[in-house]
PDB file of C-alpha atoms in Angstrom:
ATOM      1  CA  MET Z  30       8.711 -14.424  -2.936  1.00 83.00           C
ATOM      2  CA  GLN Z  31       7.143 -16.882  -0.529  1.00 91.00           C
ATOM      3  CA  ALA Z  32       4.132 -16.423   1.776  1.00 93.00           C
ATOM      4  CA  ASP Z  33       6.491 -16.387   4.807  1.00 93.00           C
ATOM      5  CA  ASP Z  34       8.206 -13.322   3.326  1.00 93.00           C
ATOM      6  CA  LEU Z  35       4.900 -11.401   3.649  1.00 96.00           C
ATOM      7  CA  ILE Z  36       3.174 -12.827   6.735  1.00 97.00           C
ATOM      8  CA  GLY Z  37       3.445 -10.484   9.687  1.00 97.00           C
ATOM      9  CA  GLU Z  38       3.092  -6.833  10.583  1.00 98.00           C
ATOM     10  CA  TRP Z  39       4.730  -3.947   8.722  1.00 98.00           C
ATOM     11  CA  LYS Z  40       5.009  -0.178   9.233  1.00 97.00           C
ATOM     12  CA  LEU Z  41       4.955   2.377   6.420  1.00 94.00           C
ATOM     13  CA  ASP Z  42       8.287   4.046   5.626  1.00 93.00           C
ATOM     14  CA  GLU Z  43       7.538   5.707   2.278  1.00 88.00           C
ATOM     15  CA  PHE Z  44       4.496   6.456   0.112  1.00 85.00           C
ATOM     16  CA  ILE Z  45       5.300   7.554  -3.433  1.00 82.00           C
ATOM     17  CA  VAL Z  46       2.821   8.519  -6.154  1.00 79.00           C
ATOM     18  CA  HIS Z  47       4.011   8.157  -9.747  1.00 76.00           C
ATOM     19  CA  ARG Z  48       2.402  10.915 -11.815  1.00 72.00           C
ATOM     20  CA  GLU Z  49       1.539  10.354 -15.497  1.00 74.00           C
ATOM     21  CA  SER Z  50       4.411  12.713 -16.324  1.00 75.00           C
ATOM     22  CA  GLY Z  51       6.812  10.268 -14.650  1.00 73.00           C
ATOM     23  CA  GLU Z  52       7.335  12.521 -11.630  1.00 75.00           C
ATOM     24  CA  ALA Z  53       7.717  10.684  -8.317  1.00 73.00           C
ATOM     25  CA  PHE Z  54       5.600  12.673  -5.860  1.00 73.00           C
ATOM     26  CA  HIS Z  55       5.770  12.268  -2.079  1.00 71.00           C
ATOM     27  CA  TRP Z  56       2.565  13.375  -0.350  1.00 70.00           C
ATOM     28  CA  PRO Z  57       3.294  16.269   2.016  1.00 69.00           C
ATOM     29  CA  GLY Z  58       3.041  15.796   5.754  1.00 73.00           C
ATOM     30  CA  GLU Z  59       3.998  12.995   8.088  1.00 79.00           C
ATOM     31  CA  GLN Z  60       2.806   9.577   6.886  1.00 81.00           C
ATOM     32  CA  SER Z  61       2.004   6.560   9.020  1.00 88.00           C
ATOM     33  CA  GLY Z  62       0.625   3.164   8.176  1.00 93.00           C
ATOM     34  CA  THR Z  63       0.306  -0.490   9.038  1.00 95.00           C
ATOM     35  CA  LEU Z  64       0.203  -3.509   6.724  1.00 97.00           C
ATOM     36  CA  ILE Z  65      -0.757  -6.923   8.088  1.00 97.00           C
ATOM     37  CA  TYR Z  66      -0.632 -10.232   6.214  1.00 97.00           C
ATOM     38  CA  THR Z  67      -2.051 -13.251   8.066  1.00 98.00           C
ATOM     39  CA  ALA Z  68      -1.199 -16.893   7.431  1.00 97.00           C
ATOM     40  CA  SER Z  69      -4.920 -17.542   6.910  1.00 97.00           C
ATOM     41  CA  GLY Z  70      -4.968 -15.249   3.854  1.00 97.00           C
ATOM     42  CA  TYR Z  71      -6.227 -11.917   5.178  1.00 98.00           C
ATOM     43  CA  VAL Z  72      -4.636  -8.531   4.539  1.00 98.00           C
ATOM     44  CA  SER Z  73      -5.216  -5.207   6.266  1.00 97.00           C
ATOM     45  CA  VAL Z  74      -3.834  -1.897   5.004  1.00 93.00           C
ATOM     46  CA  ALA Z  75      -4.121   1.340   6.979  1.00 91.00           C
ATOM     47  CA  GLN Z  76      -2.473   4.581   5.928  1.00 87.00           C
ATOM     48  CA  ASN Z  77      -2.838   8.077   7.415  1.00 82.00           C
ATOM     49  CA  ARG Z  78      -1.244  11.450   6.975  1.00 78.00           C
ATOM     50  CA  GLN Z  79      -1.073  14.071   9.694  1.00 78.00           C
ATOM     51  CA  PRO Z  80      -3.282  17.124   8.986  1.00 75.00           C
ATOM     52  CA  LEU Z  81      -1.683  19.890   6.932  1.00 75.00           C
ATOM     53  CA  ALA Z  82      -1.955  23.566   7.933  1.00 79.00           C
ATOM     54  CA  ASP Z  83      -3.205  24.742   4.520  1.00 81.00           C
ATOM     55  CA  PRO Z  84      -3.906  21.707   2.295  1.00 73.00           C
ATOM     56  CA  SER Z  85      -4.613  21.955  -1.418  1.00 74.00           C
ATOM     57  CA  PRO Z  86      -8.008  20.516  -2.446  1.00 74.00           C
ATOM     58  CA  GLU Z  87      -6.232  17.365  -3.644  1.00 68.00           C
ATOM     59  CA  ASP Z  88      -4.264  17.037  -0.398  1.00 68.00           C
ATOM     60  CA  ALA Z  89      -7.434  17.515   1.658  1.00 66.00           C
ATOM     61  CA  GLN Z  90      -8.963  14.440  -0.038  1.00 65.00           C
ATOM     62  CA  ARG Z  91      -5.895  12.262   0.536  1.00 67.00           C
ATOM     63  CA  VAL Z  92      -5.731  11.988   4.320  1.00 67.00           C
ATOM     64  CA  SER Z  93      -6.222   8.245   4.727  1.00 69.00           C
ATOM     65  CA  ASN Z  94      -6.557   4.929   2.942  1.00 80.00           C
ATOM     66  CA  PHE Z  95      -7.924   1.803   4.598  1.00 90.00           C
ATOM     67  CA  TYR Z  96      -8.968  -1.605   3.381  1.00 92.00           C
ATOM     68  CA  THR Z  97      -9.129  -5.192   4.551  1.00 96.00           C
ATOM     69  CA  GLY Z  98      -9.483  -8.242   2.395  1.00 97.00           C
ATOM     70  CA  ARG Z  99      -7.967 -11.478   1.184  1.00 98.00           C
ATOM     71  CA  TRP Z 100      -4.520 -11.930  -0.309  1.00 98.00           C
ATOM     72  CA  ARG Z 101      -2.849 -14.542  -2.477  1.00 97.00           C
ATOM     73  CA  LEU Z 102       0.457 -14.890  -4.257  1.00 96.00           C
ATOM     74  CA  GLY Z 103       0.329 -14.663  -8.039  1.00 94.00           C
ATOM     75  CA  GLU Z 104       1.510 -17.394 -10.369  1.00 91.00           C
ATOM     76  CA  ALA Z 105       4.306 -15.098 -11.558  1.00 90.00           C
ATOM     77  CA  PRO Z 106       7.120 -14.421  -9.082  1.00 90.00           C
ATOM     78  CA  GLY Z 107       6.927 -11.057  -7.336  1.00 95.00           C
ATOM     79  CA  VAL Z 108       3.153 -10.609  -7.628  1.00 97.00           C
ATOM     80  CA  VAL Z 109       0.569 -10.546  -4.842  1.00 97.00           C
ATOM     81  CA  TYR Z 110      -3.175  -9.915  -5.202  1.00 97.00           C
ATOM     82  CA  HIS Z 111      -5.360  -8.105  -2.657  1.00 97.00           C
ATOM     83  CA  THR Z 112      -9.158  -8.483  -2.945  1.00 97.00           C
ATOM     84  CA  ALA Z 113     -10.863  -5.801  -0.844  1.00 96.00           C
ATOM     85  CA  LEU Z 114     -13.749  -6.804   1.428  1.00 97.00           C
ATOM     86  CA  GLN Z 115     -14.057  -3.446   3.230  1.00 96.00           C
ATOM     87  CA  SER Z 116     -12.611  -0.055   2.327  1.00 93.00           C
ATOM     88  CA  ASN Z 117     -12.969   3.663   2.967  1.00 87.00           C
ATOM     89  CA  ALA Z 118     -13.086   3.961  -0.868  1.00 86.00           C
ATOM     90  CA  PRO Z 119     -16.329   2.230  -1.923  1.00 90.00           C
ATOM     91  CA  ALA Z 120     -15.087   1.755  -5.515  1.00 88.00           C
ATOM     92  CA  VAL Z 121     -12.396  -0.634  -4.212  1.00 89.00           C
ATOM     93  CA  ILE Z 122     -14.750  -3.045  -2.414  1.00 94.00           C
ATOM     94  CA  GLY Z 123     -14.868  -6.347  -4.273  1.00 96.00           C
ATOM     95  CA  GLN Z 124     -11.971  -5.383  -6.541  1.00 94.00           C
ATOM     96  CA  THR Z 125      -8.807  -7.442  -6.886  1.00 96.00           C
ATOM     97  CA  MET Z 126      -5.699  -5.282  -6.941  1.00 93.00           C
ATOM     98  CA  ARG Z 127      -2.436  -6.542  -8.435  1.00 95.00           C
ATOM     99  CA  ARG Z 128       0.680  -5.554  -6.524  1.00 95.00           C
ATOM    100  CA  GLU Z 129       4.265  -6.113  -7.553  1.00 96.00           C
ATOM    101  CA  VAL Z 130       6.166  -7.094  -4.434  1.00 97.00           C
ATOM    102  CA  GLU Z 131       9.897  -7.130  -3.783  1.00 95.00           C
ATOM    103  CA  LYS Z 132      11.925  -7.805  -0.690  1.00 95.00           C
ATOM    104  CA  LEU Z 133      14.658  -5.163  -0.600  1.00 96.00           C
ATOM    105  CA  PRO Z 134      18.254  -6.020   0.423  1.00 96.00           C
ATOM    106  CA  ASP Z 135      17.699  -4.281   3.789  1.00 96.00           C
ATOM    107  CA  GLY Z 136      14.697  -6.559   4.531  1.00 95.00           C
ATOM    108  CA  ARG Z 137      12.024  -3.981   3.790  1.00 97.00           C
ATOM    109  CA  LEU Z 138       9.053  -4.755   1.551  1.00 97.00           C
ATOM    110  CA  LYS Z 139       8.316  -2.768  -1.606  1.00 96.00           C
ATOM    111  CA  LEU Z 140       4.758  -2.920  -2.986  1.00 95.00           C
ATOM    112  CA  SER Z 141       3.855  -1.196  -6.256  1.00 92.00           C
ATOM    113  CA  GLY Z 142       0.617  -1.037  -8.206  1.00 91.00           C
ATOM    114  CA  GLN Z 143      -2.263   1.046  -9.428  1.00 80.00           C
ATOM    115  CA  GLY Z 144      -3.864   3.299  -6.812  1.00 70.00           C
ATOM    116  CA  LEU Z 145      -7.186   5.115  -7.173  1.00 63.00           C
ATOM    117  CA  LYS Z 146      -5.712   7.619  -9.623  1.00 69.00           C
ATOM    118  CA  GLU Z 147      -2.033   6.950 -10.204  1.00 74.00           C
ATOM    119  CA  SER Z 148       0.527   4.223  -9.816  1.00 81.00           C
ATOM    120  CA  VAL Z 149       1.932   4.072  -6.272  1.00 85.00           C
ATOM    121  CA  THR Z 150       4.877   2.526  -4.441  1.00 90.00           C
ATOM    122  CA  LEU Z 151       4.883   1.851  -0.711  1.00 90.00           C
ATOM    123  CA  ILE Z 152       7.943   0.805   1.292  1.00 94.00           C
ATOM    124  CA  TRP Z 153       7.308  -1.106   4.542  1.00 96.00           C
ATOM    125  CA  SER Z 154       9.557  -2.198   7.458  1.00 97.00           C
ATOM    126  CA  ARG Z 155       8.763  -5.305   9.461  1.00 96.00           C
ATOM    127  CA  LEU Z 156       7.523  -4.651  12.997  1.00 94.00           C
ATOM    128  CA  GLY Z 157       8.818  -6.635  15.928  1.00 75.00           C
TER     129      GLY Z 157
END
């Protein structure tokens, strides 16, 4: 994985939560999101879900996720780090988050790592 493989704009295709039980859980409702990596080392992540008619208490709390920050490739292949500068989740600000990154055969980007509660995987398609 090289910086050029990441730099650019991406749209969210899939958001998967990996429960402690091993279950792969897709959040209900229509998802949308944008991921931007700049050549100068900034990252922006924005993720929304359309409102649900009758959300569970957990679903009601998981409507959006936003942060901006700095990014860098890890020393190990397939690792990228995001350090949050701003976020809608105050606990994330100032934290460095490790993400495993893989370019899929179809050109999409797969990012996996620890979310606020569980491990998550996000699949992104390049825009433009």
